């Protein structure tokens, strides 16, 4: 067998054996080096791991992770829920609409689907259960809505995509993800509202309506966070990495001095929690550098790209096949792993068919978002089912409904690229 095949089989075998993705990438890359390159090339392992993480834009990842944790602990989700309830009012499906809207707003602070799902589920699940919603439906809806965090800026996945794909402006990616993220949320609202009406969940008299003025006043600090991040980027006041610093600072001010639900001891603990999560992410990125270097030197990625291009002359058909492959990958892998594994293969395909890299990145993000609430591995769904104290298999039927809804939004963005590209173009970013 060729070194290419050895490396790919080693990676697949290690994943099947249950080896964590990070170590599967590093070990299979080492196998490729041993089988196809001089053994002395193993001396590059340390250099490749360092070079993978020694990138300035990656500083934004731990900071946005910390931002999400701070806002989660600062009582922001509860205030946003009350404000959304005041806006929507008591009606069939009202709490379902509130859950989707709050997840989208929280996504504009955390950039992480699981963090978004945890924060909203803790607040919304008890209220939805009292109003008559089945727990499996509520858990699935929140998990699906939280997946929009991968699209709505700031998105940790889009930060990584801008690093993996040369020449892509992160500000353009952030702007491009905004309306597809809102479209995905709207696509979830439709079945959520229809199902609530059909089954009579949440009697209009069962949920009190909070005072609009008071709830808006309490939610104002949370609502200002996305404005600070996006407004600062648009005005040129700070770069995406500096925006992450500003977001952390603002979150600390909100949590300690405004909501007063965060103290200095808790903040110190959040630093440690963010460091642990960041360590996992950076370990994947670092060891993926070995896999990427070996695949490049052996020509593995070039061979796979040529094979994909040779499957069909139709760019539309290949795009559909790629989307299906990414969807399947998203069901078992996290977004960071998918980008690191697949982008070296897909970049030549993207260049061959002339697909816009910003638009293609948003399509991938939407697809990965669907995978975040699609069993068997569904990271968002694992979080919400744990909060709801139900089994994951109870949510499969509801998950399929929301998969179809978000797939429809994905199809619209694929057919009409301007949905993603018009805003970055309007703002004057490099598209």
Tab-separated table of C-alpha atoms in Angstrom:
chain	number	residue	atom	x	y	z
A	1	UNK	CA	0.000	0.000	0.000
A	2	UNK	CA	1.079	3.566	-0.607
A	3	UNK	CA	1.995	5.884	2.305
A	4	UNK	CA	-1.214	7.845	1.588
A	5	UNK	CA	-3.354	4.796	2.228
A	6	UNK	CA	-1.365	3.855	5.349
A	7	UNK	CA	-1.935	7.308	6.826
A	8	UNK	CA	-5.667	7.395	6.059
A	9	UNK	CA	-6.223	3.828	7.303
A	10	UNK	CA	-4.271	4.601	10.478
A	11	UNK	CA	-6.435	7.659	11.125
A	12	UNK	CA	-9.689	5.767	10.491
A	13	UNK	CA	-8.560	2.811	12.584
A	14	UNK	CA	-7.557	4.982	15.530
A	15	UNK	CA	-10.911	6.825	15.465
A	16	UNK	CA	-12.827	3.535	15.343
A	17	UNK	CA	-10.728	2.265	18.253
A	18	UNK	CA	-11.885	5.246	20.308
A	19	UNK	CA	-8.626	7.195	20.329
A	20	UNK	CA	-9.322	10.955	20.781
A	21	UNK	CA	-9.307	12.952	17.548
A	22	UNK	CA	-6.208	14.955	18.493
A	23	UNK	CA	-4.048	11.884	19.068
A	24	UNK	CA	-5.529	10.102	16.041
A	25	UNK	CA	-4.389	13.004	13.862
A	26	UNK	CA	-0.907	13.158	15.359
A	27	UNK	CA	-0.263	9.403	15.336
A	28	UNK	CA	-1.602	8.849	11.806
A	29	UNK	CA	0.558	11.744	10.586
A	30	UNK	CA	3.572	10.061	12.191
A	31	UNK	CA	2.612	6.783	10.449
A	32	UNK	CA	2.539	8.604	7.109
A	33	UNK	CA	5.983	10.079	7.766
A	34	UNK	CA	7.452	6.691	8.709
A	35	UNK	CA	5.919	4.910	5.704
A	36	UNK	CA	6.664	7.501	3.025
A	37	UNK	CA	9.463	9.794	4.174
A	38	UNK	CA	12.941	9.363	5.699
A	39	UNK	CA	12.781	8.474	9.390
A	40	UNK	CA	14.779	11.615	10.163
A	41	UNK	CA	11.644	13.605	9.256
A	42	UNK	CA	10.180	12.547	12.587
A	43	UNK	CA	12.372	15.315	13.996
A	44	UNK	CA	9.866	17.800	12.529
A	45	UNK	CA	7.069	16.685	14.882
A	46	UNK	CA	7.875	19.295	17.508
A	47	UNK	CA	8.273	22.080	14.970
A	48	UNK	CA	4.992	21.238	13.232
A	49	UNK	CA	2.998	21.167	16.449
A	50	UNK	CA	4.427	24.538	17.493
A	51	UNK	CA	3.879	26.149	14.096
A	52	UNK	CA	0.241	25.045	14.111
A	53	UNK	CA	-0.626	27.052	17.213
A	54	UNK	CA	1.868	29.934	16.859
A	55	UNK	CA	-0.650	32.093	15.003
A	56	UNK	CA	-1.808	35.473	16.300
A	57	UNK	CA	-5.526	35.114	15.340
A	58	UNK	CA	-5.777	31.988	17.499
A	59	UNK	CA	-5.513	34.228	20.585
A	60	UNK	CA	-9.164	35.121	19.960
A	61	UNK	CA	-10.328	31.544	20.603
A	62	UNK	CA	-9.602	31.303	24.356
A	63	UNK	CA	-10.873	34.843	24.854
A	64	UNK	CA	-14.221	34.200	23.161
A	65	UNK	CA	-14.511	30.922	25.097
A	66	UNK	CA	-13.970	32.915	28.294
A	67	UNK	CA	-16.526	35.495	27.129
A	68	UNK	CA	-19.154	32.793	26.719
A	69	UNK	CA	-18.460	31.360	30.170
A	70	UNK	CA	-18.621	34.794	31.804
A	71	UNK	CA	-21.942	35.709	30.213
A	72	UNK	CA	-23.321	32.275	31.041
A	73	UNK	CA	-22.526	32.763	34.746
A	74	UNK	CA	-23.539	36.434	34.846
A	75	UNK	CA	-27.271	35.757	34.657
A	76	UNK	CA	-27.506	37.164	31.144
A	77	UNK	CA	-29.602	34.290	29.751
A	78	UNK	CA	-32.342	34.720	32.364
A	79	UNK	CA	-32.623	38.443	31.623
A	80	UNK	CA	-32.783	37.835	27.889
A	81	UNK	CA	-35.527	35.241	28.420
A	82	UNK	CA	-37.661	37.704	30.400
A	83	UNK	CA	-37.197	40.377	27.747
A	84	UNK	CA	-38.090	37.981	24.924
A	85	UNK	CA	-41.179	36.844	26.851
A	86	UNK	CA	-42.219	40.462	27.273
A	87	UNK	CA	-41.818	41.058	23.536
A	88	UNK	CA	-43.618	37.941	22.323
A	89	UNK	CA	-46.258	37.710	25.028
A	90	UNK	CA	-48.293	34.682	26.091
A	91	UNK	CA	-49.376	32.572	23.105
A	92	UNK	CA	-49.146	29.026	21.811
A	93	UNK	CA	-45.495	28.413	21.034
A	94	UNK	CA	-44.382	31.608	22.753
A	95	UNK	CA	-41.711	29.971	24.900
A	96	UNK	CA	-40.444	28.004	21.892
A	97	UNK	CA	-39.954	31.280	20.022
A	98	UNK	CA	-38.265	32.770	23.098
A	99	UNK	CA	-35.843	29.832	23.260
A	100	UNK	CA	-34.786	30.275	19.638
A	101	UNK	CA	-34.340	34.041	19.919
A	102	UNK	CA	-32.358	33.852	23.162
A	103	UNK	CA	-30.081	31.157	21.721
A	104	UNK	CA	-29.343	33.395	18.739
A	105	UNK	CA	-28.541	36.400	20.934
A	106	UNK	CA	-26.390	34.301	23.270
A	107	UNK	CA	-24.594	32.942	20.203
A	108	UNK	CA	-23.574	36.508	19.470
A	109	UNK	CA	-21.662	36.522	22.763
A	110	UNK	CA	-20.172	33.053	23.152
A	111	UNK	CA	-19.390	31.785	19.632
A	112	UNK	CA	-19.827	28.256	21.002
A	113	UNK	CA	-22.859	26.013	20.503
A	114	UNK	CA	-22.443	23.836	23.622
A	115	UNK	CA	-21.928	26.875	25.890
A	116	UNK	CA	-24.991	28.531	24.353
A	117	UNK	CA	-27.051	25.345	24.792
A	118	UNK	CA	-26.043	24.965	28.440
A	119	UNK	CA	-26.848	28.564	29.387
A	120	UNK	CA	-30.269	28.644	27.711
A	121	UNK	CA	-31.310	25.113	28.716
A	122	UNK	CA	-30.739	25.846	32.405
A	123	UNK	CA	-33.163	28.789	32.196
A	124	UNK	CA	-35.712	27.662	29.597
A	125	UNK	CA	-36.265	23.954	30.226
A	126	UNK	CA	-38.091	24.297	33.580
A	127	UNK	CA	-40.415	27.001	32.174
A	128	UNK	CA	-41.150	25.050	28.986
A	129	UNK	CA	-41.845	21.861	30.953
A	130	UNK	CA	-44.322	23.681	33.230
A	131	UNK	CA	-46.047	25.108	30.129
A	132	UNK	CA	-46.648	21.608	28.747
A	133	UNK	CA	-43.801	21.151	26.264
A	134	UNK	CA	-42.377	17.596	26.181
A	135	UNK	CA	-38.809	17.554	27.496
A	136	UNK	CA	-37.404	15.812	24.377
A	137	UNK	CA	-38.883	18.536	22.154
A	138	UNK	CA	-37.593	21.371	24.341
A	139	UNK	CA	-34.103	19.881	24.636
A	140	UNK	CA	-33.884	19.333	20.877
A	141	UNK	CA	-35.162	22.807	20.012
A	142	UNK	CA	-32.631	24.489	22.318
A	143	UNK	CA	-29.801	22.299	20.982
A	144	UNK	CA	-30.733	23.129	17.375
A	145	UNK	CA	-31.093	26.849	18.108
A	146	UNK	CA	-27.760	26.940	19.938
A	147	UNK	CA	-26.064	25.571	16.825
A	148	UNK	CA	-26.557	28.984	15.204
A	149	UNK	CA	-23.681	30.166	17.439
A	150	UNK	CA	-21.310	28.651	14.887
A	151	UNK	CA	-22.661	31.149	12.319
A	152	UNK	CA	-23.545	34.284	14.242
A	153	UNK	CA	-20.370	36.227	15.065
A	154	UNK	CA	-18.185	35.835	16.995
A	155	UNK	CA	-17.774	32.205	15.912
A	156	UNK	CA	-14.811	30.124	17.083
A	157	UNK	CA	-15.195	27.858	14.041
A	158	UNK	CA	-15.079	30.785	11.602
A	159	UNK	CA	-11.948	32.091	13.323
A	160	UNK	CA	-10.262	28.758	12.607
A	161	UNK	CA	-11.565	28.709	9.025
A	162	UNK	CA	-9.972	32.108	8.388
A	163	UNK	CA	-6.636	30.661	9.534
A	164	UNK	CA	-6.874	27.411	7.563
A	165	UNK	CA	-7.945	29.066	4.292
A	166	UNK	CA	-5.358	31.604	3.067
A	167	UNK	CA	-6.492	35.115	2.219
A	168	UNK	CA	-9.912	35.020	3.884
A	169	UNK	CA	-10.821	38.146	5.867
A	170	UNK	CA	-12.249	37.146	9.255
A	171	UNK	CA	-14.333	40.322	9.379
A	172	UNK	CA	-15.928	39.315	6.074
A	173	UNK	CA	-16.646	35.837	7.473
A	174	UNK	CA	-18.254	37.307	10.583
A	175	UNK	CA	-20.440	39.593	8.470
A	176	UNK	CA	-21.290	36.777	6.055
A	177	UNK	CA	-22.446	34.506	8.881
A	178	UNK	CA	-24.928	36.974	10.359
A	179	UNK	CA	-27.850	36.632	7.940
A	180	UNK	CA	-27.452	32.885	7.275
A	181	UNK	CA	-27.448	32.472	11.070
A	182	UNK	CA	-30.665	34.487	11.330
A	183	UNK	CA	-32.131	32.507	8.423
A	184	UNK	CA	-31.273	29.238	10.194
A	185	UNK	CA	-32.962	30.521	13.357
A	186	UNK	CA	-36.053	31.550	11.371
A	187	UNK	CA	-36.140	28.100	9.777
A	188	UNK	CA	-36.306	26.570	13.265
A	189	UNK	CA	-39.010	28.986	14.376
A	190	UNK	CA	-41.474	27.736	11.749
A	191	UNK	CA	-41.766	24.068	12.836
A	192	UNK	CA	-41.461	25.048	16.512
A	193	UNK	CA	-44.448	27.402	16.235
A	194	UNK	CA	-46.474	25.001	14.071
A	195	UNK	CA	-45.925	22.029	16.388
A	196	UNK	CA	-46.815	24.127	19.419
A	197	UNK	CA	-50.067	25.211	17.790
A	198	UNK	CA	-50.892	21.694	16.609
A	199	UNK	CA	-50.416	20.035	19.990
A	200	UNK	CA	-51.712	22.956	22.045
A	201	UNK	CA	-48.561	23.414	24.081
A	202	UNK	CA	-48.461	26.468	26.320
A	203	UNK	CA	-51.879	27.881	26.929
A	204	UNK	CA	-51.836	31.681	26.511
A	205	UNK	CA	-53.002	31.960	30.130
A	206	UNK	CA	-50.281	29.662	31.528
A	207	UNK	CA	-47.294	31.995	31.279
A	208	UNK	CA	-47.317	35.504	32.805
A	209	UNK	CA	-46.029	38.345	30.647
A	210	UNK	CA	-43.163	40.329	32.225
A	211	UNK	CA	-43.237	44.110	32.132
A	212	UNK	CA	-41.635	45.229	28.869
A	213	UNK	CA	-39.864	48.335	30.163
A	214	UNK	CA	-38.306	46.687	33.217
A	215	UNK	CA	-37.251	43.545	31.315
A	216	UNK	CA	-35.691	45.672	28.575
A	217	UNK	CA	-33.735	47.658	31.144
A	218	UNK	CA	-32.392	44.474	32.713
A	219	UNK	CA	-31.545	42.929	29.320
A	220	UNK	CA	-29.874	46.048	27.928
A	221	UNK	CA	-26.305	45.136	29.022
A	222	UNK	CA	-26.648	41.747	27.318
A	223	UNK	CA	-28.139	43.242	24.152
A	224	UNK	CA	-25.249	45.678	23.920
A	225	UNK	CA	-22.594	42.926	23.798
A	226	UNK	CA	-23.101	41.966	20.110
A	227	UNK	CA	-23.288	45.670	19.251
A	228	UNK	CA	-19.933	46.242	20.956
A	229	UNK	CA	-18.247	43.349	19.131
A	230	UNK	CA	-19.674	43.931	15.650
A	231	UNK	CA	-19.710	47.719	15.923
A	232	UNK	CA	-16.078	47.775	17.014
A	233	UNK	CA	-15.076	45.550	14.107
A	234	UNK	CA	-17.032	47.591	11.570
A	235	UNK	CA	-15.705	50.937	12.814
A	236	UNK	CA	-12.121	49.692	12.788
A	237	UNK	CA	-11.844	50.427	16.505
A	238	UNK	CA	-10.311	46.993	17.034
A	239	UNK	CA	-9.317	43.828	15.208
A	240	UNK	CA	-11.140	40.500	15.745
A	241	UNK	CA	-8.559	39.478	18.341
A	242	UNK	CA	-8.870	42.808	20.136
A	243	UNK	CA	-12.658	42.429	19.948
A	244	UNK	CA	-12.299	39.261	22.009
A	245	UNK	CA	-10.387	41.212	24.684
A	246	UNK	CA	-13.074	43.913	24.675
A	247	UNK	CA	-15.789	41.263	24.995
A	248	UNK	CA	-14.113	39.666	28.024
A	249	UNK	CA	-13.652	43.057	29.692
A	250	UNK	CA	-17.268	44.008	29.053
A	251	UNK	CA	-18.474	40.635	30.347
A	252	UNK	CA	-16.543	41.108	33.596
A	253	UNK	CA	-18.039	44.578	34.055
A	254	UNK	CA	-21.558	43.258	33.420
A	255	UNK	CA	-21.216	40.214	35.665
A	256	UNK	CA	-19.525	41.880	38.639
A	257	UNK	CA	-20.858	45.433	38.648
A	258	UNK	CA	-24.222	45.338	36.807
A	259	UNK	CA	-25.914	41.955	37.326
A	260	UNK	CA	-23.735	41.265	40.387
A	261	UNK	CA	-24.133	37.517	39.869
A	262	UNK	CA	-20.388	37.046	39.364
A	263	UNK	CA	-17.651	37.563	41.952
A	264	UNK	CA	-13.874	37.602	41.757
A	265	UNK	CA	-13.525	34.084	43.139
A	266	UNK	CA	-15.958	32.732	40.526
A	267	UNK	CA	-14.160	34.702	37.821
A	268	UNK	CA	-10.858	33.073	38.776
A	269	UNK	CA	-12.534	29.668	38.466
A	270	UNK	CA	-13.844	30.613	35.031
A	271	UNK	CA	-10.292	31.442	33.938
A	272	UNK	CA	-9.322	27.877	34.818
A	273	UNK	CA	-12.358	26.407	33.049
A	274	UNK	CA	-11.649	28.431	29.912
A	275	UNK	CA	-8.005	27.310	30.034
A	276	UNK	CA	-9.044	23.648	30.122
A	277	UNK	CA	-11.439	24.031	27.174
A	278	UNK	CA	-8.824	26.003	25.251
A	279	UNK	CA	-6.214	23.348	25.989
A	280	UNK	CA	-8.387	20.707	24.333
A	281	UNK	CA	-8.950	22.909	21.277
A	282	UNK	CA	-5.277	23.841	20.939
A	283	UNK	CA	-4.176	20.232	21.361
A	284	UNK	CA	-6.340	19.271	18.388
A	285	UNK	CA	-4.938	22.150	16.330
A	286	UNK	CA	-1.342	21.355	17.326
A	287	UNK	CA	-1.451	17.633	16.542
A	288	UNK	CA	-3.432	18.258	13.370
A	289	UNK	CA	-0.335	20.158	12.203
A	290	UNK	CA	1.551	16.828	12.008
A	291	UNK	CA	-1.254	15.298	9.943
A	292	UNK	CA	-1.422	18.345	7.661
A	293	UNK	CA	2.348	18.453	7.107
A	294	UNK	CA	2.572	14.720	6.367
A	295	UNK	CA	-0.419	14.874	4.022
A	296	UNK	CA	1.108	17.801	2.151
A	297	UNK	CA	4.550	16.227	1.828
A	298	UNK	CA	3.130	12.879	0.695
A	299	UNK	CA	0.684	14.521	-1.711
A	300	UNK	CA	-2.269	12.846	0.045
A	301	UNK	CA	-4.479	15.922	-0.007
A	302	UNK	CA	-3.676	16.607	-3.667
A	303	UNK	CA	-4.535	13.032	-4.633
A	304	UNK	CA	-7.825	13.129	-2.735
A	305	UNK	CA	-8.735	16.503	-4.262
A	306	UNK	CA	-7.992	15.204	-7.761
A	307	UNK	CA	-10.132	12.153	-7.062
A	308	UNK	CA	-13.047	14.343	-5.902
A	309	UNK	CA	-12.736	16.641	-8.932
A	310	UNK	CA	-12.679	13.582	-11.194
A	311	UNK	CA	-15.998	12.303	-9.835
A	312	UNK	CA	-18.027	14.757	-11.907
A	313	UNK	CA	-17.766	17.830	-14.091
A	314	UNK	CA	-20.788	19.300	-12.332
A	315	UNK	CA	-19.839	21.714	-9.578
A	316	UNK	CA	-23.394	21.609	-8.187
A	317	UNK	CA	-23.337	17.817	-7.867
A	318	UNK	CA	-19.942	17.814	-6.194
A	319	UNK	CA	-21.062	20.568	-3.815
A	320	UNK	CA	-24.030	18.398	-2.837
A	321	UNK	CA	-21.762	15.385	-2.257
A	322	UNK	CA	-19.353	17.486	-0.188
A	323	UNK	CA	-22.215	18.860	1.907
A	324	UNK	CA	-23.461	15.325	2.587
A	325	UNK	CA	-19.945	14.222	3.558
A	326	UNK	CA	-19.545	17.194	5.914
A	327	UNK	CA	-22.966	16.485	7.439
A	328	UNK	CA	-21.944	12.900	8.175
A	329	UNK	CA	-18.640	14.123	9.615
A	330	UNK	CA	-20.488	16.668	11.748
A	331	UNK	CA	-22.507	13.863	13.320
A	332	UNK	CA	-19.368	12.341	14.861
A	333	UNK	CA	-16.713	15.112	14.938
A	334	UNK	CA	-16.523	18.673	16.242
A	335	UNK	CA	-16.234	21.697	13.958
A	336	UNK	CA	-12.551	22.303	14.643
A	337	UNK	CA	-11.587	18.739	13.729
A	338	UNK	CA	-13.667	18.856	10.546
A	339	UNK	CA	-12.021	22.058	9.352
A	340	UNK	CA	-8.524	20.776	10.092
A	341	UNK	CA	-9.101	17.396	8.446
A	342	UNK	CA	-11.176	18.368	5.414
A	343	UNK	CA	-10.028	21.838	4.362
A	344	UNK	CA	-6.611	20.749	2.989
A	345	UNK	CA	-8.581	18.447	0.672
A	346	UNK	CA	-11.391	20.877	-0.147
A	347	UNK	CA	-9.328	24.005	-0.853
A	348	UNK	CA	-8.099	22.683	-4.270
A	349	UNK	CA	-11.670	21.604	-5.097
A	350	UNK	CA	-12.961	25.044	-4.118
A	351	UNK	CA	-10.324	26.721	-6.304
A	352	UNK	CA	-11.040	24.394	-9.245
A	353	UNK	CA	-14.742	25.253	-9.378
A	354	UNK	CA	-14.281	28.907	-8.442
A	355	UNK	CA	-16.419	28.750	-5.318
A	356	UNK	CA	-16.195	31.885	-3.211
A	357	UNK	CA	-14.191	30.996	-0.063
A	358	UNK	CA	-16.348	33.133	2.246
A	359	UNK	CA	-19.593	31.639	0.905
A	360	UNK	CA	-18.138	28.126	1.004
A	361	UNK	CA	-17.020	28.649	4.605
A	362	UNK	CA	-20.534	29.667	5.624
A	363	UNK	CA	-21.993	26.597	3.887
A	364	UNK	CA	-19.588	24.380	5.806
A	365	UNK	CA	-20.464	26.139	9.064
A	366	UNK	CA	-24.213	25.689	8.462
A	367	UNK	CA	-23.642	22.025	7.710
A	368	UNK	CA	-21.534	21.518	10.824
A	369	UNK	CA	-24.225	23.339	12.825
A	370	UNK	CA	-26.743	20.692	11.741
A	371	UNK	CA	-24.333	18.010	12.922
A	372	UNK	CA	-24.230	19.584	16.393
A	373	UNK	CA	-27.783	18.402	17.105
A	374	UNK	CA	-27.891	15.272	14.946
A	375	UNK	CA	-27.329	11.970	16.813
A	376	UNK	CA	-25.322	9.879	17.496
A	377	UNK	CA	-22.689	12.316	18.837
A	378	UNK	CA	-24.617	15.678	18.701
A	379	UNK	CA	-22.606	17.762	21.184
A	380	UNK	CA	-25.329	20.365	21.758
A	381	UNK	CA	-27.958	17.699	22.259
A	382	UNK	CA	-25.757	15.883	24.762
A	383	UNK	CA	-25.668	19.080	26.825
A	384	UNK	CA	-29.420	19.772	26.747
A	385	UNK	CA	-30.465	16.153	27.381
A	386	UNK	CA	-28.173	16.107	30.408
A	387	UNK	CA	-29.866	19.248	31.748
A	388	UNK	CA	-33.315	17.797	30.976
A	389	UNK	CA	-32.384	14.404	32.504
A	390	UNK	CA	-33.594	12.442	29.486
A	391	UNK	CA	-31.976	9.919	27.143
A	392	UNK	CA	-30.501	11.075	23.846
A	393	UNK	CA	-32.499	8.531	21.843
A	394	UNK	CA	-35.750	10.180	22.981
A	395	UNK	CA	-34.894	13.232	20.879
A	396	UNK	CA	-34.216	11.529	17.520
A	397	UNK	CA	-37.657	12.166	16.007
A	398	UNK	CA	-37.671	15.852	16.933
A	399	UNK	CA	-34.066	16.226	15.762
A	400	UNK	CA	-35.028	15.018	12.274
A	401	UNK	CA	-37.708	17.727	12.050
A	402	UNK	CA	-35.200	20.469	12.824
A	403	UNK	CA	-32.534	18.909	10.574
A	404	UNK	CA	-34.940	19.244	7.638
A	405	UNK	CA	-35.744	22.845	8.606
A	406	UNK	CA	-32.115	23.931	8.826
A	407	UNK	CA	-31.220	21.965	5.678
A	408	UNK	CA	-33.791	24.094	3.852
A	409	UNK	CA	-31.992	27.227	5.059
A	410	UNK	CA	-28.683	25.712	3.945
A	411	UNK	CA	-30.133	25.018	0.495
A	412	UNK	CA	-31.250	28.651	0.166
A	413	UNK	CA	-27.749	29.941	0.982
A	414	UNK	CA	-26.253	27.435	-1.480
A	415	UNK	CA	-28.614	28.495	-4.277
A	416	UNK	CA	-28.439	32.219	-3.496
A	417	UNK	CA	-24.846	33.063	-2.389
A	418	UNK	CA	-25.810	36.731	-2.020
A	419	UNK	CA	-27.570	35.845	1.255
A	420	UNK	CA	-24.111	35.397	2.741
A	421	UNK	CA	-22.078	37.766	0.587
A	422	UNK	CA	-24.136	40.941	0.308
A	423	UNK	CA	-23.488	42.221	3.861
A	424	UNK	CA	-19.668	41.889	3.785
A	425	UNK	CA	-19.730	43.524	0.356
A	426	UNK	CA	-21.927	46.334	1.681
A	427	UNK	CA	-19.535	46.887	4.581
A	428	UNK	CA	-16.576	47.082	2.209
A	429	UNK	CA	-14.787	43.914	3.321
A	430	UNK	CA	-12.614	41.876	1.000
A	431	UNK	CA	-15.031	39.497	-0.754
